[in-house]
Structure formats: structure tokens, C-alpha cells
mmCIF file of C-alpha atoms in Angstrom:
data_model
loop_
_atom_site.group_PDB
_atom_site.id
_atom_site.type_symbol
_atom_site.label_atom_id
_atom_site.label_comp_id
_atom_site.label_asym_id
_atom_site.label_seq_id
_atom_site.Cartn_x
_atom_site.Cartn_y
_atom_site.Cartn_z
ATOM 1 C CA MET P 133 0.000 0.000 0.000
ATOM 2 C CA ALA P 134 1.224 3.469 -0.844
ATOM 3 C CA ARG P 135 1.678 5.959 1.965
ATOM 4 C CA TRP P 136 -1.128 8.389 2.531
ATOM 5 C CA GLU P 137 -0.754 10.942 -0.252
ATOM 6 C CA GLY P 138 -1.247 13.981 1.977
ATOM 7 C CA ASN P 139 1.602 12.721 4.104
ATOM 8 C CA THR P 140 3.963 12.506 1.115
ATOM 9 C CA ARG P 141 3.211 16.061 0.148
ATOM 10 C CA ALA P 142 3.479 17.282 3.725
ATOM 11 C CA ARG P 143 6.909 15.620 4.041
ATOM 12 C CA LEU P 144 8.132 17.364 0.883
ATOM 13 C CA GLU P 145 6.832 20.727 2.145
ATOM 14 C CA ARG P 146 8.464 20.219 5.528
ATOM 15 C CA ALA P 147 11.792 19.161 3.974
ATOM 16 C CA ALA P 148 11.778 22.137 1.578
ATOM 17 C CA LEU P 149 10.930 24.603 4.338
ATOM 18 C CA ASP P 150 13.737 23.288 6.564
ATOM 19 C CA LEU P 151 16.309 23.381 3.752
ATOM 20 C CA PHE P 152 15.274 26.860 2.594
ATOM 21 C CA ALA P 153 15.604 28.073 6.198
ATOM 22 C CA GLU P 154 18.966 26.350 6.732
ATOM 23 C CA GLN P 155 20.782 27.157 3.508
ATOM 24 C CA GLY P 156 18.587 29.546 1.541
ATOM 25 C CA TYR P 157 16.229 28.991 -1.366
ATOM 26 C CA ASP P 158 18.833 29.470 -4.097
ATOM 27 C CA ARG P 159 21.254 26.855 -2.753
ATOM 28 C CA THR P 160 18.592 24.192 -2.291
ATOM 29 C CA THR P 161 17.950 21.648 -5.060
ATOM 30 C CA VAL P 162 14.942 19.453 -5.738
ATOM 31 C CA ALA P 163 17.228 16.434 -5.238
ATOM 32 C CA GLN P 164 18.088 17.651 -1.733
ATOM 33 C CA ILE P 165 14.434 18.228 -0.862
ATOM 34 C CA ALA P 166 13.451 14.750 -2.057
ATOM 35 C CA LYS P 167 16.348 13.136 -0.201
ATOM 36 C CA ARG P 168 15.536 14.968 3.055
ATOM 37 C CA ALA P 169 11.931 13.766 2.736
ATOM 38 C CA GLY P 170 13.110 10.203 2.103
ATOM 39 C CA LEU P 171 11.621 10.235 -1.393
ATOM 40 C CA THR P 172 12.786 10.244 -5.004
ATOM 41 C CA GLU P 173 13.015 13.298 -7.260
ATOM 42 C CA ARG P 174 10.320 11.636 -9.323
ATOM 43 C CA SER P 175 7.983 11.713 -6.311
ATOM 44 C CA PHE P 176 8.701 15.415 -5.933
ATOM 45 C CA TYR P 177 7.649 16.147 -9.501
ATOM 46 C CA ARG P 178 4.484 14.135 -9.037
ATOM 47 C CA TRP P 179 3.424 16.819 -6.557
ATOM 48 C CA PHE P 180 5.079 20.034 -7.707
ATOM 49 C CA PRO P 181 6.165 21.366 -11.109
ATOM 50 C CA ASP P 182 9.299 23.017 -9.677
ATOM 51 C CA LYS P 183 11.202 24.036 -6.550
ATOM 52 C CA ARG P 184 9.460 27.393 -6.341
ATOM 53 C CA GLU P 185 6.003 25.802 -6.074
ATOM 54 C CA VAL P 186 6.595 23.546 -3.094
ATOM 55 C CA LEU P 187 5.497 26.009 -0.391
ATOM 56 C CA PHE P 188 2.352 27.087 -2.208
ATOM 57 C CA GLY P 189 0.248 23.972 -1.753
ATOM 58 C CA GLY P 190 -1.375 23.655 -5.143
ATOM 59 C CA GLU P 191 -4.718 25.297 -5.740
ATOM 60 C CA GLU P 192 -6.394 23.986 -2.596
ATOM 61 C CA LEU P 193 -7.224 27.363 -1.070
ATOM 62 C CA GLU P 194 -8.503 28.790 -4.334
ATOM 63 C CA GLN P 195 -10.670 25.741 -5.045
ATOM 64 C CA CYS P 196 -12.053 25.794 -1.500
ATOM 65 C CA PHE P 197 -12.986 29.496 -1.725
ATOM 66 C CA VAL P 198 -14.452 29.290 -5.219
ATOM 67 C CA ALA P 199 -16.593 26.285 -4.245
ATOM 68 C CA ALA P 200 -17.918 28.209 -1.235
ATOM 69 C CA ILE P 201 -18.817 31.223 -3.395
ATOM 70 C CA GLU P 202 -20.631 28.888 -5.765
ATOM 71 C CA ALA P 203 -22.546 27.418 -2.827
ATOM 72 C CA ALA P 204 -23.514 30.790 -1.284
ATOM 73 C CA PRO P 205 -27.238 31.552 -0.921
ATOM 74 C CA GLU P 206 -28.998 33.278 -3.792
ATOM 75 C CA GLY P 207 -29.023 37.073 -3.433
ATOM 76 C CA ALA P 208 -26.171 37.268 -0.943
ATOM 77 C CA ASP P 209 -24.046 40.399 -1.184
ATOM 78 C CA PRO P 210 -20.474 39.897 -2.455
ATOM 79 C CA LEU P 211 -18.615 40.527 0.822
ATOM 80 C CA THR P 212 -20.878 38.072 2.648
ATOM 81 C CA MET P 213 -20.106 35.449 -0.012
ATOM 82 C CA LEU P 214 -16.366 36.060 0.395
ATOM 83 C CA MET P 215 -16.515 35.926 4.184
ATOM 84 C CA ALA P 216 -18.408 32.629 4.019
ATOM 85 C CA ALA P 217 -15.677 31.335 1.711
ATOM 86 C CA PHE P 218 -12.852 32.553 3.958
ATOM 87 C CA ALA P 219 -14.477 30.858 6.943
ATOM 88 C CA LYS P 220 -13.525 27.563 5.234
ATOM 89 C CA ALA P 221 -9.807 28.411 5.276
ATOM 90 C CA PRO P 222 -8.968 26.459 8.467
ATOM 91 C CA GLU P 223 -10.079 23.270 6.664
ATOM 92 C CA VAL P 224 -7.228 23.535 4.155
ATOM 93 C CA ILE P 225 -4.440 25.684 5.620
ATOM 94 C CA ARG P 226 -1.373 24.238 7.338
ATOM 95 C CA PRO P 227 -0.726 24.442 11.116
ATOM 96 C CA ARG P 228 0.221 27.843 12.601
ATOM 97 C CA GLU P 229 3.785 26.797 13.340
ATOM 98 C CA PHE P 230 4.383 25.722 9.739
ATOM 99 C CA LEU P 231 2.833 28.932 8.388
ATOM 100 C CA ARG P 232 4.949 31.123 10.671
ATOM 101 C CA GLU P 233 8.159 29.442 9.487
ATOM 102 C CA ARG P 234 6.905 29.590 5.907
ATOM 103 C CA SER P 235 6.262 33.364 6.185
ATOM 104 C CA ALA P 236 9.802 33.961 7.446
ATOM 105 C CA VAL P 237 11.364 31.887 4.650
ATOM 106 C CA ILE P 238 9.264 33.594 1.973
ATOM 107 C CA ALA P 239 10.153 37.058 3.276
ATOM 108 C CA ALA P 240 13.861 36.179 3.152
ATOM 109 C CA ASN P 241 13.907 34.745 -0.387
ATOM 110 C CA PRO P 242 12.889 37.061 -3.249
ATOM 111 C CA PRO P 243 11.968 34.268 -5.713
ATOM 112 C CA LEU P 244 9.488 32.934 -3.148
ATOM 113 C CA LEU P 245 8.139 36.394 -2.448
ATOM 114 C CA GLU P 246 7.529 36.847 -6.175
ATOM 115 C CA ARG P 247 5.744 33.535 -6.355
ATOM 116 C CA GLU P 248 3.580 34.483 -3.388
ATOM 117 C CA LEU P 249 2.576 37.778 -5.001
ATOM 118 C CA ILE P 250 1.673 35.950 -8.213
ATOM 119 C CA LYS P 251 -0.357 33.365 -6.303
ATOM 120 C CA LEU P 252 -2.201 36.112 -4.464
ATOM 121 C CA SER P 253 -2.939 37.887 -7.729
ATOM 122 C CA THR P 254 -4.207 34.643 -9.275
ATOM 123 C CA LEU P 255 -6.409 34.033 -6.229
ATOM 124 C CA SER P 256 -7.765 37.562 -6.513
ATOM 125 C CA GLU P 257 -8.662 37.027 -10.177
ATOM 126 C CA ALA P 258 -10.350 33.711 -9.369
ATOM 127 C CA LEU P 259 -12.463 35.230 -6.579
ATOM 128 C CA THR P 260 -13.539 38.160 -8.744
ATOM 129 C CA ALA P 261 -14.492 35.791 -11.557
ATOM 130 C CA ALA P 262 -16.446 33.576 -9.131
ATOM 131 C CA LEU P 263 -18.382 36.606 -7.841
ATOM 132 C CA GLU P 264 -19.124 37.684 -11.397
ATOM 133 C CA ARG P 265 -20.518 34.227 -12.151
ATOM 134 C CA ARG P 266 -22.847 34.797 -9.178
ATOM 135 C CA GLY P 267 -24.206 37.888 -10.911
ATOM 136 C CA ILE P 268 -22.091 40.545 -9.229
ATOM 137 C CA GLU P 269 -21.211 43.471 -11.476
ATOM 138 C CA PRO P 270 -17.470 43.336 -12.406
ATOM 139 C CA ARG P 271 -16.426 46.603 -10.748
ATOM 140 C CA THR P 272 -18.181 45.660 -7.500
ATOM 141 C CA ALA P 273 -16.757 42.138 -7.675
ATOM 142 C CA ARG P 274 -13.253 43.575 -7.938
ATOM 143 C CA LEU P 275 -13.695 46.011 -5.028
ATOM 144 C CA ALA P 276 -15.291 43.331 -2.864
ATOM 145 C CA THR P 277 -12.388 40.972 -3.608
ATOM 146 C CA ASP P 278 -9.834 43.638 -2.710
ATOM 147 C CA ALA P 279 -11.685 44.380 0.539
ATOM 148 C CA GLY P 280 -12.085 40.682 1.284
ATOM 149 C CA LEU P 281 -8.407 39.920 0.724
ATOM 150 C CA ALA P 282 -7.411 42.837 2.968
ATOM 151 C CA ILE P 283 -9.566 41.266 5.691
ATOM 152 C CA LEU P 284 -8.182 37.780 5.009
ATOM 153 C CA ARG P 285 -4.548 38.944 5.171
ATOM 154 C CA GLN P 286 -5.146 40.776 8.442
ATOM 155 C CA THR P 287 -6.892 37.688 9.791
ATOM 156 C CA GLY P 288 -4.008 35.452 8.721
ATOM 157 C CA ARG P 289 -1.408 37.637 10.418
ATOM 158 C CA ARG P 290 -3.364 37.755 13.670
ATOM 159 C CA TRP P 291 -4.217 34.051 13.550
ATOM 160 C CA MET P 292 -0.579 33.045 13.052
ATOM 161 C CA SER P 293 0.656 35.146 15.940
ATOM 162 C CA ASP P 294 -1.923 34.109 18.545
ATOM 163 C CA GLU P 295 -2.254 30.388 19.354
ATOM 164 C CA ASN P 296 -5.654 30.869 20.956
ATOM 165 C CA ALA P 297 -7.250 33.058 18.317
ATOM 166 C CA ASP P 298 -10.290 31.769 16.470
ATOM 167 C CA HIS P 299 -10.162 32.249 12.695
ATOM 168 C CA THR P 300 -13.868 33.029 12.295
ATOM 169 C CA GLN P 301 -13.803 35.573 15.109
ATOM 170 C CA LEU P 302 -10.722 37.233 13.616
ATOM 171 C CA LEU P 303 -12.455 37.486 10.239
ATOM 172 C CA ALA P 304 -15.330 39.386 11.865
ATOM 173 C CA ASP P 305 -12.941 41.573 13.889
ATOM 174 C CA SER P 306 -10.823 42.409 10.861
ATOM 175 C CA ALA P 307 -13.907 43.261 8.788
ATOM 176 C CA ALA P 308 -15.039 45.610 11.562
ATOM 177 C CA ASP P 309 -11.572 47.186 11.657
ATOM 178 C CA LEU P 310 -11.611 47.754 7.906
ATOM 179 C CA LEU P 311 -15.025 49.391 8.127
ATOM 180 C CA ALA P 312 -13.707 51.595 10.950
ATOM 181 C CA VAL P 313 -10.784 52.685 8.763
ATOM 182 C CA LEU P 314 -13.146 53.612 5.932
ATOM 183 C CA THR P 315 -15.424 55.584 8.182
ATOM 184 C CA ALA P 316 -12.394 57.232 9.819
ATOM 185 C CA ASN P 317 -13.419 55.776 13.145
ATOM 186 C CA THR P 318 -9.858 54.795 14.041
ATOM 187 C CA PRO P 319 -7.868 55.261 17.265
ATOM 188 C CA ASN P 320 -5.738 57.803 15.415
ATOM 189 C CA ALA P 321 -8.602 59.779 13.918
ATOM 190 C CA SER P 322 -8.828 63.432 14.827
ATOM 191 C CA THR P 323 -12.465 62.898 15.812
ATOM 192 C CA ASN P 324 -11.393 60.601 18.621
ATOM 193 C CA GLY P 325 -10.921 62.820 21.640
ATOM 194 C CA ASN P 326 -8.729 60.469 23.651
ATOM 195 C CA GLY P 327 -6.459 59.626 20.740
ATOM 196 C CA ARG P 328 -4.303 62.754 20.952
ATOM 197 C CA ARG P 329 -0.689 62.253 20.098
ATOM 198 C CA SER P 330 2.188 64.285 21.481
ATOM 199 C CA MET C 33 22.809 71.757 -24.199
ATOM 200 C CA ALA C 34 21.525 68.292 -23.345
ATOM 201 C CA ARG C 35 17.961 67.488 -24.217
ATOM 202 C CA TRP C 36 15.432 67.844 -21.450
ATOM 203 C CA GLU C 37 15.987 64.826 -19.219
ATOM 204 C CA GLY C 38 12.321 63.947 -18.884
ATOM 205 C CA ASN C 39 12.156 63.800 -22.646
ATOM 206 C CA THR C 40 15.007 61.275 -22.825
ATOM 207 C CA ARG C 41 13.313 59.020 -20.353
ATOM 208 C CA ALA C 42 9.931 59.422 -22.038
ATOM 209 C CA ARG C 43 11.501 58.451 -25.386
ATOM 210 C CA LEU C 44 12.982 55.280 -23.863
ATOM 211 C CA GLU C 45 9.641 54.392 -22.301
ATOM 212 C CA ARG C 46 7.799 54.998 -25.559
ATOM 213 C CA ALA C 47 10.339 52.967 -27.588
ATOM 214 C CA ALA C 48 10.203 50.072 -25.109
ATOM 215 C CA LEU C 49 6.409 50.046 -25.041
ATOM 216 C CA ASP C 50 6.208 49.983 -28.843
ATOM 217 C CA LEU C 51 8.779 47.194 -29.165
ATOM 218 C CA PHE C 52 7.187 45.092 -26.402
ATOM 219 C CA ALA C 53 3.820 45.474 -28.159
ATOM 220 C CA GLU C 54 5.255 44.676 -31.616
ATOM 221 C CA GLN C 55 7.502 41.726 -30.867
ATOM 222 C CA GLY C 56 6.951 40.807 -27.218
ATOM 223 C CA TYR C 57 8.953 41.542 -24.115
ATOM 224 C CA ASP C 58 11.234 38.484 -24.356
ATOM 225 C CA ARG C 59 12.407 39.200 -27.917
ATOM 226 C CA THR C 60 13.217 42.860 -27.226
ATOM 227 C CA THR C 61 16.742 43.875 -26.223
ATOM 228 C CA VAL C 62 17.985 46.996 -24.466
ATOM 229 C CA ALA C 63 20.037 47.723 -27.615
ATOM 230 C CA GLN C 64 16.853 47.749 -29.701
ATOM 231 C CA ILE C 65 15.052 50.021 -27.250
ATOM 232 C CA ALA C 66 17.950 52.495 -27.223
ATOM 233 C CA LYS C 67 18.205 52.439 -31.018
ATOM 234 C CA ARG C 68 14.460 53.014 -31.489
ATOM 235 C CA ALA C 69 14.698 55.982 -29.117
ATOM 236 C CA GLY C 70 17.698 57.352 -31.043
ATOM 237 C CA LEU C 71 19.947 56.902 -27.980
ATOM 238 C CA THR C 72 22.860 54.751 -26.864
ATOM 239 C CA GLU C 73 22.627 51.716 -24.599
ATOM 240 C CA ARG C 74 24.640 53.740 -22.125
ATOM 241 C CA SER C 75 21.880 56.348 -22.014
ATOM 242 C CA PHE C 76 19.392 53.581 -21.307
ATOM 243 C CA TYR C 77 21.341 52.367 -18.308
ATOM 244 C CA ARG C 78 21.613 55.900 -16.992
ATOM 245 C CA TRP C 79 17.837 55.756 -16.506
ATOM 246 C CA PHE C 80 16.996 52.121 -15.853
ATOM 247 C CA PRO C 81 18.887 49.199 -14.285
ATOM 248 C CA ASP C 82 17.424 46.674 -16.739
ATOM 249 C CA LYS C 83 14.870 46.017 -19.461
ATOM 250 C CA ARG C 84 12.212 44.972 -16.987
ATOM 251 C CA GLU C 85 12.292 48.329 -15.218
ATOM 252 C CA VAL C 86 11.644 50.627 -18.163
ATOM 253 C CA LEU C 87 7.841 50.749 -17.881
ATOM 254 C CA PHE C 88 7.824 51.316 -14.125
ATOM 255 C CA GLY C 89 8.995 54.917 -14.007
ATOM 256 C CA GLY C 90 11.384 54.836 -11.089
ATOM 257 C CA GLU C 91 10.075 55.642 -7.663
ATOM 258 C CA GLU C 92 8.223 58.796 -8.665
ATOM 259 C CA LEU C 93 4.767 57.689 -7.580
ATOM 260 C CA GLU C 94 6.001 56.289 -4.285
ATOM 261 C CA GLN C 95 7.996 59.421 -3.464
ATOM 262 C CA CYS C 96 5.052 61.639 -4.348
ATOM 263 C CA PHE C 97 2.651 59.685 -2.127
ATOM 264 C CA VAL C 98 5.045 59.396 0.810
ATOM 265 C CA ALA C 99 5.769 63.146 0.690
ATOM 266 C CA ALA C 100 2.040 63.879 0.755
ATOM 267 C CA ILE C 101 1.528 61.620 3.774
ATOM 268 C CA GLU C 102 4.376 63.410 5.522
ATOM 269 C CA ALA C 103 2.714 66.755 4.752
ATOM 270 C CA ALA C 104 -0.775 65.736 5.920
ATOM 271 C CA PRO C 105 -2.323 67.732 8.768
ATOM 272 C CA GLU C 106 -1.672 66.589 12.315
ATOM 273 C CA GLY C 107 -4.350 64.226 13.609
ATOM 274 C CA ALA C 108 -5.719 63.259 10.221
ATOM 275 C CA ASP C 109 -7.067 59.703 9.999
ATOM 276 C CA PRO C 110 -5.065 57.264 7.846
ATOM 277 C CA LEU C 111 -7.481 56.937 4.937
ATOM 278 C CA THR C 112 -7.754 60.723 4.650
ATOM 279 C CA MET C 113 -3.950 60.945 4.509
ATOM 280 C CA LEU C 114 -3.847 58.307 1.776
ATOM 281 C CA MET C 115 -6.580 59.969 -0.258
ATOM 282 C CA ALA C 116 -4.759 63.297 -0.050
ATOM 283 C CA ALA C 117 -1.646 61.510 -1.308
ATOM 284 C CA PHE C 118 -3.473 59.782 -4.153
ATOM 285 C CA ALA C 119 -4.944 63.104 -5.248
ATOM 286 C CA LYS C 120 -1.393 64.027 -6.294
ATOM 287 C CA ALA C 121 -1.148 61.105 -8.741
ATOM 288 C CA PRO C 122 -2.082 63.100 -11.885
ATOM 289 C CA GLU C 123 1.042 65.230 -11.303
ATOM 290 C CA VAL C 124 3.338 62.253 -11.930
ATOM 291 C CA ILE C 125 1.473 59.624 -13.945
ATOM 292 C CA ARG C 126 1.782 59.282 -17.738
ATOM 293 C CA PRO C 127 -0.992 60.211 -20.205
ATOM 294 C CA ARG C 128 -4.054 57.939 -20.392
ATOM 295 C CA GLU C 129 -3.198 56.640 -23.864
ATOM 296 C CA PHE C 130 0.287 55.584 -22.736
ATOM 297 C CA LEU C 131 -1.077 53.911 -19.602
ATOM 298 C CA ARG C 132 -3.706 52.001 -21.580
ATOM 299 C CA GLU C 133 -1.081 50.596 -23.943
ATOM 300 C CA ARG C 134 1.194 49.907 -20.982
ATOM 301 C CA SER C 135 -1.538 47.925 -19.202
ATOM 302 C CA ALA C 136 -2.105 45.756 -22.268
ATOM 303 C CA VAL C 137 1.618 45.059 -22.701
ATOM 304 C CA ILE C 138 2.061 44.216 -19.014
ATOM 305 C CA ALA C 139 -0.924 41.858 -19.040
ATOM 306 C CA ALA C 140 0.513 40.041 -22.073
ATOM 307 C CA ASN C 141 4.070 39.580 -20.710
ATOM 308 C CA PRO C 142 4.489 37.561 -17.483
ATOM 309 C CA PRO C 143 7.895 39.064 -16.533
ATOM 310 C CA LEU C 144 6.314 42.525 -16.623
ATOM 311 C CA LEU C 145 3.287 41.360 -14.665
ATOM 312 C CA GLU C 146 5.629 39.980 -11.992
ATOM 313 C CA ARG C 147 7.485 43.264 -11.837
ATOM 314 C CA GLU C 148 4.225 45.168 -11.507
ATOM 315 C CA LEU C 149 3.118 42.987 -8.602
ATOM 316 C CA ILE C 150 6.459 43.524 -6.893
ATOM 317 C CA LYS C 151 6.252 47.290 -7.432
ATOM 318 C CA LEU C 152 2.759 47.361 -6.003
ATOM 319 C CA SER C 153 3.887 45.384 -2.983
ATOM 320 C CA THR C 154 6.822 47.748 -2.459
ATOM 321 C CA LEU C 155 4.501 50.742 -2.745
ATOM 322 C CA SER C 156 2.163 49.152 -0.223
ATOM 323 C CA GLU C 157 5.019 48.650 2.265
ATOM 324 C CA ALA C 158 6.178 52.245 1.780
ATOM 325 C CA LEU C 159 2.692 53.665 2.396
ATOM 326 C CA THR C 160 2.179 51.566 5.517
ATOM 327 C CA ALA C 161 5.578 52.650 6.857
ATOM 328 C CA ALA C 162 4.778 56.313 6.115
ATOM 329 C CA LEU C 163 1.474 56.039 8.011
ATOM 330 C CA GLU C 164 3.259 54.409 10.933
ATOM 331 C CA ARG C 165 5.713 57.313 11.031
ATOM 332 C CA ARG C 166 2.656 59.557 11.323
ATOM 333 C CA GLY C 167 1.674 57.721 14.505
ATOM 334 C CA ILE C 168 -0.812 55.252 13.039
ATOM 335 C CA GLU C 169 -0.835 51.870 14.778
ATOM 336 C CA PRO C 170 0.742 49.195 12.470
ATOM 337 C CA ARG C 171 -2.342 47.024 12.049
ATOM 338 C CA THR C 172 -4.518 50.016 11.203
ATOM 339 C CA ALA C 173 -1.841 51.382 8.867
ATOM 340 C CA ARG C 174 -1.805 48.074 6.972
ATOM 341 C CA LEU C 175 -5.594 47.892 6.631
ATOM 342 C CA ALA C 176 -5.830 51.542 5.584
ATOM 343 C CA THR C 177 -3.156 50.962 2.936
ATOM 344 C CA ASP C 178 -4.967 47.902 1.591
ATOM 345 C CA ALA C 179 -8.237 49.843 1.465
ATOM 346 C CA GLY C 180 -6.516 52.857 -0.095
ATOM 347 C CA LEU C 181 -4.822 50.795 -2.795
ATOM 348 C CA ALA C 182 -8.122 49.099 -3.639
ATOM 349 C CA ILE C 183 -9.597 52.572 -4.142
ATOM 350 C CA LEU C 184 -6.572 53.730 -6.153
ATOM 351 C CA ARG C 185 -6.651 50.722 -8.485
ATOM 352 C CA GLN C 186 -10.365 51.143 -9.133
ATOM 353 C CA THR C 187 -9.780 54.841 -9.776
ATOM 354 C CA GLY C 188 -6.946 54.063 -12.194
ATOM 355 C CA ARG C 189 -9.017 51.617 -14.221
ATOM 356 C CA ARG C 190 -11.928 54.052 -14.506
ATOM 357 C CA TRP C 191 -9.673 57.006 -15.245
ATOM 358 C CA MET C 192 -7.882 55.181 -18.055
ATOM 359 C CA SER C 193 -11.073 54.095 -19.738
ATOM 360 C CA ASP C 194 -12.896 57.444 -19.664
ATOM 361 C CA GLU C 195 -11.218 60.450 -21.321
ATOM 362 C CA ASN C 196 -13.439 62.910 -19.473
ATOM 363 C CA ALA C 197 -13.201 61.443 -16.015
ATOM 364 C CA ASP C 198 -11.686 63.531 -13.238
ATOM 365 C CA HIS C 199 -9.175 61.672 -11.068
ATOM 366 C CA THR C 200 -10.176 63.360 -7.809
ATOM 367 C CA GLN C 201 -13.864 62.702 -8.411
ATOM 368 C CA LEU C 202 -13.153 59.059 -9.236
ATOM 369 C CA LEU C 203 -11.195 58.695 -5.992
ATOM 370 C CA ALA C 204 -14.221 59.897 -4.032
ATOM 371 C CA ASP C 205 -16.594 57.699 -6.054
ATOM 372 C CA SER C 206 -14.424 54.613 -5.622
ATOM 373 C CA ALA C 207 -14.107 55.214 -1.883
ATOM 374 C CA ALA C 208 -17.902 55.454 -1.651
ATOM 375 C CA ASP C 209 -18.233 52.230 -3.668
ATOM 376 C CA LEU C 210 -15.835 50.417 -1.343
ATOM 377 C CA LEU C 211 -17.764 51.594 1.690
ATOM 378 C CA ALA C 212 -20.982 50.395 0.034
ATOM 379 C CA VAL C 213 -19.442 46.950 -0.508
ATOM 380 C CA LEU C 214 -18.446 46.747 3.154
ATOM 381 C CA THR C 215 -21.873 47.761 4.378
ATOM 382 C CA ALA C 216 -23.464 45.382 1.844
ATOM 383 C CA ASN C 217 -25.221 48.290 0.241
ATOM 384 C CA THR C 218 -24.518 47.038 -3.270
ATOM 385 C CA PRO C 219 -26.798 46.683 -6.304
ATOM 386 C CA ASN C 220 -26.591 42.898 -5.846
ATOM 387 C CA ALA C 221 -27.346 42.881 -2.146
ATOM 388 C CA SER C 222 -30.371 40.911 -1.049
ATOM 389 C CA THR C 223 -31.575 43.954 0.887
ATOM 390 C CA ASN C 224 -31.970 45.893 -2.357
ATOM 391 C CA GLY C 225 -35.522 45.276 -3.498
ATOM 392 C CA ASN C 226 -35.027 46.242 -7.134
ATOM 393 C CA GLY C 227 -31.847 44.228 -7.583
ATOM 394 C CA ARG C 228 -33.550 40.866 -8.003
ATOM 395 C CA ARG C 229 -31.880 38.553 -10.438
ATOM 396 C CA SER C 230 -33.604 35.849 -12.462
#
């Protein structure tokens, strides 16, 4: 019997992350990643097209979100559809500890940072297209996606840094914070009497 | 007397854009761009570090925005500071026709799309840092920047496609549209009685 497939992929991700952290992205080869994971190069390429892709986990997140938008109730507004989709994230994302290490490695290696920006842009396009298929006007779909991704990124940062935080609660909190920013109801706003700075 | 410097740069940008559109980004060399502009390769490298940089106009936009944030009134809320900064954009951006062609060329050439994403990310970091220097709490600065850039991108798309549109008015309109998305007050929202879809 073959090993559980998810386990194979997880071992490759873990091996790549450790090697990137130890010796840098540029100096790490696919052969090294496969060896560290106790697998063949051929196994690596069954899961990932190249070294740069290994930390980006396929299209799982995108597929999960798009499916949720497709399943949203008729007549829902676009941000509500996106928030319902984002609430599914914990079902597919990796553990906090892995994501924290991953963030540090990506920030330190420009080719990975580029890949992350491209992935985020692709996700953004996919969400906008999914909203449009649900009848949302293109310009609104685009704005809603931008707002939604701002909320999701804030949620991700807070979720990674606090072991006890609940993803769904953070989504709601971050949405409220974004609304506060847009209505200038922020701690730094001049309308806030106790927010005076020296 | 040397030619006006801005003119030299504009000629290189124009030549590069035309060549990228005619024969693709990959098949265009710096030598060809310089020749088309009636300049030497050395002149090219006085303005740009490489071929990929030529359509991204240095750090003009970033410097303009950061300076405006630094000059914003004491106690202003972060989104107001960003909007005041973005209102300066027409002073540094290229003509609509150039930007429309530029958008098409970038969309068609992955290396340029990557560079654009990186530039946007760098701009985002710079704006967040500028807001933090103005006393805005980091998390709020990040959310305000994300919201601001969503507004700016929407404004840019509308401004490019409508010759008569006013940039400042579009900024205000796009901000109102983003707020409407966040409060679910959109044409597609279920609470809007006349927005029923078949």
C-alpha cells in the first residue's frame, strides 16, 4: 500500500521549508528536498512542477474558496459570499507553526516572495471571476475581492501570531476594523478625543 | 545643451512600449530600445537598471505619495492621509493613452506582470511605513493601505477608460463604492428590493 498521499506532500513541504531556512532557497535543489523527505526526485515532480512551487500547496485554497462562493445563498451580497468562503480556510491551511516558518522563509527569499505575489494575484482574479458568475457586477466584484483579501490577510497575520485566536472571530474583527478605517473611526482619527498624540 | 531629461526618459519608455507590443517583451533587447529611441545603450542604463524596469517609471509615484503623507495635517485619519496623497497622482502619472497601452503590454508579458506585482507590494510597504511614522498603529496602517490601494486601483481603471473622467472625483466615487461593498449596500445585495436577479 502506498503511503497516505497527503503525508507525502506534507513531508516534501516540511523538507523544503527546513532546507530553505537552513541554507537559503537558491542553494537548495529538488534532489536535496526529495532526499531529506526520504523520497525520489520523481515523487517530488508528481506533486510540484518546480522548486518554487513547493510552499504554495497547489490550488487547494482557491478551489475551497471558489466552491464556497458557488454554494452561497442566492441574493447574498459579495462581501458576505467572500466571508463565508474565507471561513472555510482552516479546513485547508497548514498548522500555525508551519505557516509562521513559511512566512519567514518567503520574506527572506525574493523568488518565493515573487511567487507568493503571483499566487495572491491569481487568487484575486479567481475570486472576482467567481463573484461575477454569481451575478455581481465586475467593478463591485473587484472592489469586494480587494476588501475581502485585505480582511483575510489581516486575519491570517493575527491568527498566526496568537495560538488561541479563532479564525472566524478574527475574520469578523478584521472586517469591523476595515469598516472603521473607511469611516475614519480609528484610534488615530482626529475625531477621537482620547487619541491625541504628542 | 543636453535634451530635457524627462524627454530622454519618455523616449525610452515609448520605444520600449512599442517594441514590447510589436515583438513581445522576451524578444526585445535593451540595444533595440535604445536604437528606437535614437539613444545609446549607455543612455538607457543611466535611466533604468534593466529592461524589466523601463515601464515602471522609477520611484516617482512612491515618493510623491510618501511626501504627501508626511505633509498631511496633524491628527488626520489614515485613509484621509492616503486619499490626499493619491490626489497628487495626476502630477506624476503618464498620459491615459500611454497607460492604456502599458496595461495591455504588461498583461501580455508575465515578466512585466511579476514586476508590476512587486512594485505594487513595495509601494504598499512604503505607504504603511509612512502612516506608521505619522503615529498610526501598524495594524490600522496596513488595513488603511490595503483599502486605499483598492480605491486607487479602481480609480486608475476608470480614469484610463474614460477620457473625461476627473481623477479626484473618481477617488471619491471609488471610496464610496468600497464603503458600500463593506456595508453590503450594493446593487446585488439581497436587501436591495429592485436588484432581483432571475
